[in-house]
Short mmCIF file of C-alpha atoms and ligand atoms in Angstrom, two decimals:
data_model
loop_
_atom_site.label_atom_id
_atom_site.label_comp_id
_atom_site.label_asym_id
_atom_site.label_seq_id
_atom_site.Cartn_x
_atom_site.Cartn_y
_atom_site.Cartn_z
CA MET U 1 97.36 120.22 99.00
CA SER U 2 93.20 120.24 99.34
CA SER U 3 93.42 119.67 95.40
CA LYS U 4 95.52 116.54 95.97
CA ILE U 5 92.34 115.32 98.83
CA ALA U 6 89.85 116.34 96.44
CA ALA U 7 91.25 113.92 93.74
CA LEU U 8 90.40 111.21 96.43
CA LEU U 9 86.69 112.45 96.93
CA ASN U 10 83.61 112.23 95.04
CA VAL U 11 82.21 115.11 96.53
CA LYS U 12 81.46 118.79 94.91
CA LYS U 13 83.16 120.98 97.31
CA VAL U 14 85.77 119.70 99.45
CA PRO U 15 85.27 121.03 103.37
CA ALA U 16 87.69 123.76 103.90
CA ASP U 17 88.51 122.29 107.50
CA LEU U 18 89.90 118.67 106.85
CA GLN U 19 88.35 117.58 110.00
CA LYS U 20 85.17 118.01 108.47
CA VAL U 21 85.99 115.91 105.66
CA LEU U 22 86.82 112.89 108.24
CA GLU U 23 83.61 113.00 109.46
CA LEU U 24 82.35 112.54 106.12
CA ASP U 25 80.32 109.21 105.13
CA ILE U 26 82.88 106.86 103.48
CA THR U 27 80.57 106.96 100.36
CA SER U 28 82.34 110.35 99.81
CA LEU U 29 85.46 108.68 98.79
CA LYS U 30 86.13 107.76 95.29
CA GLY U 31 85.54 104.11 94.62
CA CYS U 32 83.63 103.18 98.01
CA ASP U 33 80.31 101.38 95.73
CA GLU U 34 77.17 100.13 97.45
CA ASP U 35 78.22 96.94 98.41
CA THR U 36 81.46 97.76 99.84
CA ALA U 37 79.57 100.64 101.99
CA LYS U 38 77.31 98.01 103.24
CA VAL U 39 79.95 95.51 104.15
CA LEU U 40 82.23 98.19 105.99
CA ASN U 41 78.77 99.55 107.78
CA GLN U 42 78.16 96.31 109.14
CA ASN U 43 81.34 96.16 110.64
CA ASN U 44 80.69 99.51 112.11
CA ILE U 45 82.68 101.53 109.73
CA ALA U 46 80.62 104.78 108.50
CA LYS U 47 82.68 107.66 108.52
CA ILE U 48 85.96 108.24 106.62
CA ALA U 49 87.73 108.45 110.08
CA ASP U 50 86.19 105.30 111.24
CA LEU U 51 88.62 103.54 108.12
CA ILE U 52 91.89 104.67 109.63
CA LYS U 53 91.06 102.42 112.68
CA ILE U 54 90.32 99.15 110.72
CA GLU U 55 93.00 96.76 112.47
CA SER U 56 92.43 93.55 110.51
CA PRO U 57 91.42 94.26 106.92
CA ASP U 58 91.78 90.05 106.60
CA LYS U 59 88.35 90.18 108.06
CA LEU U 60 86.80 92.25 105.47
CA LEU U 61 88.66 91.02 102.57
CA LYS U 62 86.70 88.03 102.25
CA SER U 63 83.54 90.11 101.34
CA VAL U 64 85.52 93.03 99.42
CA GLU U 65 88.25 92.74 97.26
CA SER U 66 91.50 93.64 98.83
CA LEU U 67 92.45 96.61 96.27
CA LYS U 68 89.32 98.29 97.41
CA ILE U 69 90.05 97.94 100.91
CA GLU U 70 93.53 99.36 100.40
CA LYS U 71 92.17 102.26 98.51
CA LEU U 72 89.78 103.22 101.03
CA THR U 73 91.95 103.18 104.06
CA THR U 74 94.81 105.02 102.60
CA ALA U 75 92.76 107.54 101.40
CA ALA U 76 91.69 107.88 104.80
CA ARG U 77 95.08 107.93 106.27
CA ILE U 78 96.27 110.69 103.69
CA ILE U 79 93.56 112.79 104.68
CA ASN U 80 93.97 112.25 108.23
CA GLU U 81 97.82 112.99 107.84
CA VAL U 82 96.84 116.32 106.33
CA ALA U 83 94.37 117.17 108.59
CA THR U 84 96.50 116.69 111.62
CA GLY U 85 99.65 118.39 109.90
CA ALA U 86 101.45 115.20 110.33
CA LYS U 87 102.16 115.18 106.56
CA THR U 88 105.23 116.36 105.40
CA THR U 89 106.34 116.77 101.74
CA GLU U 90 110.18 116.88 102.90
CA LYS U 91 112.17 114.07 102.45
CA LYS U 92 115.37 113.62 103.75
CA ILE U 93 118.11 111.36 101.49
CA VAL U 94 121.29 111.20 102.86
CA ILE U 95 123.87 109.93 100.62
CA ALA U 96 127.09 108.89 101.99
CA GLY U 97 130.19 106.81 100.71
CA ILE U 98 133.86 107.32 100.71
CA ASP U 99 135.46 110.47 98.82
CA ALA U 100 135.59 109.80 94.96
CA ALA U 101 132.99 107.16 95.33
CA GLY U 102 130.74 108.95 92.67
CA LYS U 103 128.46 110.54 94.97
CA THR U 104 128.23 114.00 93.62
CA SER U 105 128.04 112.96 90.03
CA ILE U 106 125.43 110.78 90.87
CA ILE U 107 123.30 113.59 92.23
CA GLN U 108 124.30 115.88 88.95
CA THR U 109 123.18 112.85 86.95
CA LEU U 110 119.68 112.95 88.50
CA LEU U 111 119.32 116.41 88.33
CA ASN U 112 120.56 117.24 84.80
CA PRO U 113 120.73 113.83 82.85
CA GLN U 114 121.05 115.61 79.63
CA GLU U 115 123.92 117.63 80.60
CA ALA U 116 125.62 114.88 82.28
CA LYS U 117 125.12 112.74 78.95
CA ASP U 118 127.14 115.64 76.92
CA GLY U 119 130.09 115.06 79.18
CA LYS U 120 129.86 118.06 81.17
CA GLU U 121 129.36 116.24 84.45
CA THR U 122 132.93 116.53 85.58
CA LYS U 123 132.89 120.04 85.10
CA SER U 124 132.38 121.50 88.74
CA LEU U 125 133.41 118.25 90.63
CA LYS U 126 135.78 119.10 93.42
CA PRO U 127 135.99 116.92 96.64
CA THR U 128 133.27 117.71 98.80
CA LYS U 129 133.78 119.95 101.78
CA GLY U 130 132.06 118.58 104.96
CA VAL U 131 128.43 118.49 104.77
CA GLU U 132 126.55 119.97 101.27
CA TYR U 133 122.86 119.96 101.07
CA GLU U 134 121.04 119.85 97.47
CA ASN U 135 117.70 119.99 96.87
CA ILE U 136 116.16 118.39 94.20
CA GLU U 137 112.74 118.13 92.93
CA LEU U 138 110.97 114.67 91.90
CA PHE U 139 107.51 114.37 91.59
CA GLY U 140 107.01 117.99 92.44
CA TYR U 141 108.47 117.48 95.94
CA ASN U 142 111.38 118.81 97.63
CA LEU U 143 114.01 116.16 98.22
CA SER U 144 116.93 117.02 100.27
CA ILE U 145 120.32 115.25 99.42
CA TRP U 146 122.97 115.41 101.79
CA ASP U 147 126.22 114.87 100.08
CA LEU U 148 128.31 113.97 103.08
CA GLY U 149 132.18 114.47 102.64
CA GLY U 150 134.06 111.60 102.47
CA GLN U 151 137.77 112.55 103.76
CA ASP U 152 138.49 111.52 107.29
CA ILE U 153 138.27 114.77 109.29
CA TYR U 154 134.72 115.24 108.14
CA ARG U 155 133.73 111.58 108.56
CA LYS U 156 134.73 111.64 112.17
CA LYS U 157 132.57 115.20 112.56
CA TYR U 158 129.29 113.63 111.55
CA LEU U 159 129.71 110.42 113.14
CA SER U 160 130.21 112.25 116.49
CA GLU U 161 126.98 114.42 115.77
CA PRO U 162 124.46 111.33 114.94
CA LYS U 163 121.02 113.16 115.34
CA GLU U 164 122.21 116.03 113.35
CA HIS U 165 123.23 114.45 110.29
CA PHE U 166 121.45 111.32 110.37
CA GLY U 167 118.00 111.82 112.08
CA TYR U 168 114.58 111.84 110.44
CA THR U 169 115.91 110.24 107.13
CA SER U 170 113.50 108.75 104.78
CA LEU U 171 115.97 107.11 102.49
CA PHE U 172 119.61 106.09 103.04
CA VAL U 173 121.89 105.60 100.06
CA PHE U 174 125.50 104.42 100.29
CA VAL U 175 127.63 104.35 97.49
CA ILE U 176 130.83 102.31 96.84
CA ASP U 177 133.09 102.47 94.01
CA ILE U 178 132.94 98.60 93.31
CA SER U 179 136.14 98.94 91.03
CA ASP U 180 138.13 100.64 93.70
CA THR U 181 139.03 97.04 95.67
CA LYS U 182 141.48 98.42 97.40
CA ARG U 183 139.54 100.65 99.41
CA THR U 184 136.51 98.45 99.75
CA ASN U 185 137.52 97.56 103.44
CA ALA U 186 137.48 101.52 104.52
CA ALA U 187 134.11 101.62 102.31
CA LEU U 188 132.42 98.84 104.09
CA GLU U 189 133.56 100.09 107.87
CA TYR U 190 132.35 103.25 107.00
CA LEU U 191 128.82 101.91 106.08
CA LYS U 192 128.88 99.78 109.27
CA ASN U 193 129.35 103.05 111.29
CA ILE U 194 126.14 104.63 109.69
CA VAL U 195 124.02 101.75 109.73
CA GLU U 196 125.19 101.28 113.80
CA ILE U 197 124.08 104.99 114.20
CA PHE U 198 120.80 104.13 112.66
CA LYS U 199 120.22 101.29 114.89
CA TYR U 200 121.13 104.00 117.69
CA LEU U 201 118.65 106.49 116.59
CA GLU U 202 116.23 103.78 116.01
CA GLU U 203 115.45 104.80 112.68
CA ALA U 204 114.70 102.34 109.77
CA PRO U 205 115.13 104.38 106.13
CA VAL U 206 114.85 102.85 103.09
CA SER U 207 118.34 101.61 102.56
CA VAL U 208 120.12 101.13 99.31
CA VAL U 209 123.62 100.43 98.50
CA LEU U 210 125.02 101.58 94.86
CA LEU U 211 127.95 99.42 93.72
CA HIS U 212 129.08 102.00 91.47
CA LYS U 213 131.39 102.61 88.34
CA SER U 214 130.67 99.47 87.05
CA ASP U 215 131.50 100.68 83.75
CA LYS U 216 135.01 100.39 84.94
CA MET U 217 134.72 96.68 85.26
CA LYS U 218 133.99 93.41 82.97
CA PRO U 219 130.64 92.11 83.23
CA PRO U 220 132.35 88.64 85.10
CA ASP U 221 134.33 90.72 87.31
CA ILE U 222 131.21 92.93 88.37
CA LYS U 223 129.59 89.92 89.21
CA LYS U 224 132.36 88.19 91.37
CA GLU U 225 132.72 91.63 93.28
CA LYS U 226 128.79 92.04 93.72
CA THR U 227 128.63 88.65 95.12
CA ALA U 228 131.59 89.22 97.63
CA ILE U 229 130.67 92.60 98.51
CA SER U 230 126.98 91.65 99.15
CA LYS U 231 127.73 89.33 101.66
CA GLU U 232 129.49 91.54 103.47
CA ILE U 233 126.84 94.13 103.55
CA GLN U 234 124.48 91.42 104.32
CA LYS U 235 126.28 91.17 107.67
CA ILE U 236 126.56 94.84 108.24
CA PHE U 237 122.63 95.31 107.74
CA GLY U 238 121.63 92.09 109.62
CA GLU U 239 117.83 92.02 110.05
CA ILE U 240 117.36 95.35 108.32
CA ARG U 241 116.17 95.42 104.83
CA PHE U 242 117.99 96.89 102.00
CA PHE U 243 118.48 96.82 98.35
CA THR U 244 121.60 96.79 96.24
CA HIS U 245 121.75 98.33 92.69
CA VAL U 246 124.86 97.97 89.98
CA THR U 247 125.17 101.66 88.78
CA SER U 248 127.26 103.66 86.25
CA ILE U 249 127.03 107.30 85.59
CA PHE U 250 127.26 106.21 81.94
CA ASN U 251 124.18 104.26 82.28
CA PHE U 252 121.61 106.57 83.20
CA ASN U 253 119.00 104.02 83.33
CA SER U 254 120.90 102.20 86.11
CA ILE U 255 120.97 105.54 88.37
CA PHE U 256 117.24 106.27 87.81
CA SER U 257 116.06 102.76 88.25
CA ALA U 258 117.90 102.63 91.60
CA PHE U 259 116.43 105.71 92.60
CA SER U 260 112.98 105.15 91.37
CA GLU U 261 112.73 101.61 92.95
CA SER U 262 114.06 103.15 96.61
CA LEU U 263 111.43 106.58 96.12
CA ARG U 264 108.86 104.31 95.55
CA GLU U 265 109.61 102.64 98.64
CA LEU U 266 108.56 105.60 100.52
CA SER U 267 105.19 105.95 98.94
CA PRO U 268 102.12 105.51 100.97
CA VAL U 269 100.38 104.69 97.50
CA ASN U 270 102.97 102.14 96.02
CA THR U 271 101.09 99.06 96.31
CA ILE U 272 97.98 100.71 94.85
CA ILE U 273 99.81 101.79 91.84
CA LYS U 274 101.47 98.80 91.41
CA ASN U 275 98.10 96.80 91.58
CA ILE U 276 96.25 99.17 89.07
CA LEU U 277 99.07 98.67 86.75
CA MET U 278 98.74 94.58 87.26
CA ASN U 279 95.24 95.08 86.35
CA PHE U 280 95.97 96.63 82.98
CA GLU U 281 98.71 94.55 82.35
CA SER U 282 96.41 91.67 81.85
CA LYS U 283 94.13 93.40 79.84
CA VAL U 284 96.76 94.22 77.14
CA ASN U 285 97.87 90.31 77.73
CA ALA U 286 101.49 92.03 78.72
CA LYS U 287 104.19 90.29 80.81
CA TYR U 288 106.10 93.35 81.44
CA ILE U 289 104.47 96.83 82.32
CA SER U 290 105.77 100.02 83.46
CA ILE U 291 105.10 103.62 83.88
CA TYR U 292 107.42 106.52 83.92
CA ASN U 293 106.69 110.08 84.55
CA GLU U 294 108.27 112.89 82.50
CA THR U 295 111.34 112.80 84.14
CA GLY U 296 112.23 109.65 83.82
CA ILE U 297 111.33 108.02 87.10
CA CYS U 298 109.92 104.65 86.98
CA ILE U 299 106.46 105.35 89.16
CA ALA U 300 105.51 101.42 89.12
CA GLU U 301 106.49 98.29 87.10
CA ASN U 302 105.48 94.53 87.05
CA GLY U 303 106.71 91.40 85.42
CA ASP U 304 110.19 90.31 83.80
CA ASP U 305 109.69 89.68 80.05
CA GLU U 306 112.09 91.55 78.23
CA LYS U 307 112.38 94.06 81.12
CA GLU U 308 115.63 95.25 80.49
CA LEU U 309 115.09 96.22 76.90
CA ALA U 310 111.75 97.37 77.49
CA LYS U 311 113.25 99.82 80.39
CA ASN U 312 116.37 100.93 78.08
CA PHE U 313 114.06 101.68 75.30
CA ALA U 314 111.49 103.72 77.52
CA PHE U 315 114.09 105.65 79.34
CA ASN U 316 116.22 106.46 76.65
CA THR U 317 113.10 107.58 74.30
CA ILE U 318 111.67 109.66 77.33
CA LEU U 319 114.87 111.28 78.13
CA GLY U 320 115.02 112.29 74.49
CA GLU U 321 117.76 110.30 72.97
CA GLU U 322 115.50 109.08 70.25
CA LEU U 323 113.15 112.20 69.76
CA ASN U 324 113.54 111.76 66.49
CA ILE U 325 111.63 108.64 66.30
CA PHE U 326 108.99 109.59 69.08
CA PRO U 327 108.02 113.51 68.24
CA ASP U 328 105.95 115.25 70.57
CA GLN U 329 102.93 114.66 68.66
CA ALA U 330 103.07 110.99 68.41
CA LEU U 331 101.30 108.76 70.70
CA LYS U 332 102.62 105.36 70.60
CA LEU U 333 105.57 103.62 69.33
CA ILE U 334 105.62 99.78 68.79
CA LEU U 335 108.92 97.86 68.42
CA ALA U 336 108.84 94.57 67.17
CA LEU U 337 110.94 92.19 68.88
CA LYS U 338 113.10 89.48 67.10
CA ASN U 339 110.80 86.40 69.02
CA LYS U 340 107.61 87.83 67.79
CA LYS U 341 106.99 90.36 70.94
CA TYR U 342 106.23 93.86 70.89
CA CYS U 343 107.16 96.49 73.14
CA THR U 344 104.83 99.29 73.17
CA LEU U 345 105.67 102.92 74.32
CA GLU U 346 102.80 105.03 74.76
CA ARG U 347 102.54 108.99 75.75
CA ILE U 348 99.85 109.79 77.82
CA VAL U 349 98.80 113.18 78.37
CA THR U 350 96.18 113.98 81.07
CA LYS U 351 93.94 117.01 81.27
CA ASP U 352 96.18 119.24 83.04
CA LYS U 353 99.20 118.36 80.37
CA GLU U 354 100.82 116.36 82.72
CA LYS U 355 102.74 113.56 80.61
CA PHE U 356 103.36 109.89 81.62
CA PHE U 357 105.06 106.96 79.68
CA LEU U 358 103.67 103.52 79.38
CA THR U 359 105.39 100.51 78.44
CA TYR U 360 104.57 97.14 77.66
CA VAL U 361 105.71 94.12 76.37
CA SER U 362 103.19 91.74 74.68
CA PRO U 363 103.30 88.26 72.80
CA ASP U 364 100.99 89.90 70.04
CA ASN U 365 100.40 93.48 68.33
CA PRO U 366 98.55 94.97 70.78
CA GLU U 367 94.60 96.30 69.71
CA PHE U 368 94.04 100.13 70.71
CA ILE U 369 92.95 99.70 74.29
CA SER U 370 91.94 103.45 75.84
CA LYS U 371 94.42 104.51 78.29
CA GLU U 372 91.87 107.23 79.56
CA PRO U 373 90.52 104.60 82.63
CA LEU U 374 93.96 103.56 83.55
CA ILE U 375 95.06 107.09 84.05
CA LEU U 376 91.68 108.18 85.46
CA GLU U 377 92.11 105.57 88.25
CA MET U 378 95.69 106.25 88.85
CA LYS U 379 95.53 109.94 89.22
CA PRO U 380 94.42 110.42 92.29
CA TRP U 381 97.27 108.41 94.01
CA LEU U 382 99.86 109.64 91.49
CA ASP U 383 98.83 113.09 93.05
CA ASN U 384 99.08 111.55 96.57
CA PHE U 385 102.71 109.38 95.61
CA PHE U 386 104.20 111.27 98.66
N1 GDP W 401 133.98 105.72 85.26
C1 GDP W 401 133.38 106.13 86.46
N2 GDP W 401 133.72 107.21 86.84
C2 GDP W 401 132.88 107.77 87.85
C3 GDP W 401 131.50 107.60 87.91
N3 GDP W 401 131.04 108.10 88.78
C4 GDP W 401 131.83 108.99 89.27
N4 GDP W 401 133.16 108.91 88.55
C5 GDP W 401 134.35 109.68 88.83
O1 GDP W 401 134.56 109.13 90.05
C6 GDP W 401 135.11 110.90 90.40
C7 GDP W 401 134.88 111.05 91.61
O2 GDP W 401 133.25 111.44 91.79
P1 GDP W 401 132.77 112.48 92.42
O3 GDP W 401 131.14 112.40 92.18
O4 GDP W 401 133.31 113.70 92.79
O5 GDP W 401 132.62 111.69 94.08
P2 GDP W 401 132.31 111.84 95.40
O6 GDP W 401 133.64 112.35 96.11
O7 GDP W 401 131.65 110.57 96.13
O8 GDP W 401 131.50 112.97 95.21
C8 GDP W 401 135.16 111.83 89.29
O9 GDP W 401 136.15 111.82 88.49
C9 GDP W 401 133.99 110.92 88.44
O10 GDP W 401 133.92 111.81 87.18
C10 GDP W 401 131.03 106.22 86.97
O11 GDP W 401 129.97 105.62 87.36
N5 GDP W 401 132.14 105.61 86.30
MG1 MG W 402 131.52 114.92 96.27
#
């Protein structure tokens, strides 16, 4: 953990006692230049600990750019959480849905996309008995996935022990088989029960509903069904924010996109990374940009231009489908699109051999721009993604 903290600081030796780090001058934080420090000092912010207490950053924003302030306050909050032991790297994900909605298949796709792709995904799929946990590693952290059995008797069981099953949830994923229209009502009834439990527990996990098995329907039918179901889902969630994604295990990108977008929401550094990426986007004159890690998780993205194409291109390449055209030693792949645009995919390898993939769509064949500053700026935040 302390190497992650070290990444946020520009001091040679990080004090072992993190409380002492909080007592350091704000200029010990990376990105705190003299001008910024001056403005902050005038507002009685001298130590890192003082940054945690900033209540209205807007007042400071006139003189300091907002990304700078966000970086400094976020770094201070992360250090404070680690110092006080409030930081946990365990994230609890609850995956629920009626039986045969596709929960286990989705988990297996996330765990092993290559195997799922080779048609092995149905190998060990039995109806889930009761509650099962699966721990998967994403971003190097443990995420516990709760695959809640769908059968009636189990459903009653965990609805009667709400705290045990639904307490302290960071991410709630509800899976509906969109092609099984006969059971839509049963699925929605179940969703309603769980959403009510979260309200009762006063918990507000990031919530996402997967309209799954889209491969079994024709696109116009999907659209119609999506509109109808979304209306009902909206009624259930009411004021609570939620996302919906159309997914299929035969479209891995749809599953990874849905999880990437949800996991990003959990990160304290989400907006910082997105802002760094957006600044870079304008440098390469792009209208869509995204950055993936080597497991295929999209860490950040921005823009709309040729988004679907770029995402599929990046995702399939990263997960190896087109390895023959993007061998390990190649760093850059440029796809000329019909409309005189270019989609560029670059492999970026950091000093400690971590791999990232940057994709962007630009109107001209991009000139060479070094990615080192981008990664240097992003790395401390990537290290602290959770
Ligand atoms: N066509 C199609 N079938 C799927 C998809 N996802 C899962 N299935 C199938 O649906 C059945 C039930 O899936 P399973 O993952 O066991 O559902 P669970 O009970 O929610 O865990 C299995 O036969 C899967 O192969 C999908 O996206 N498309
Ligand atoms: Mg299952």
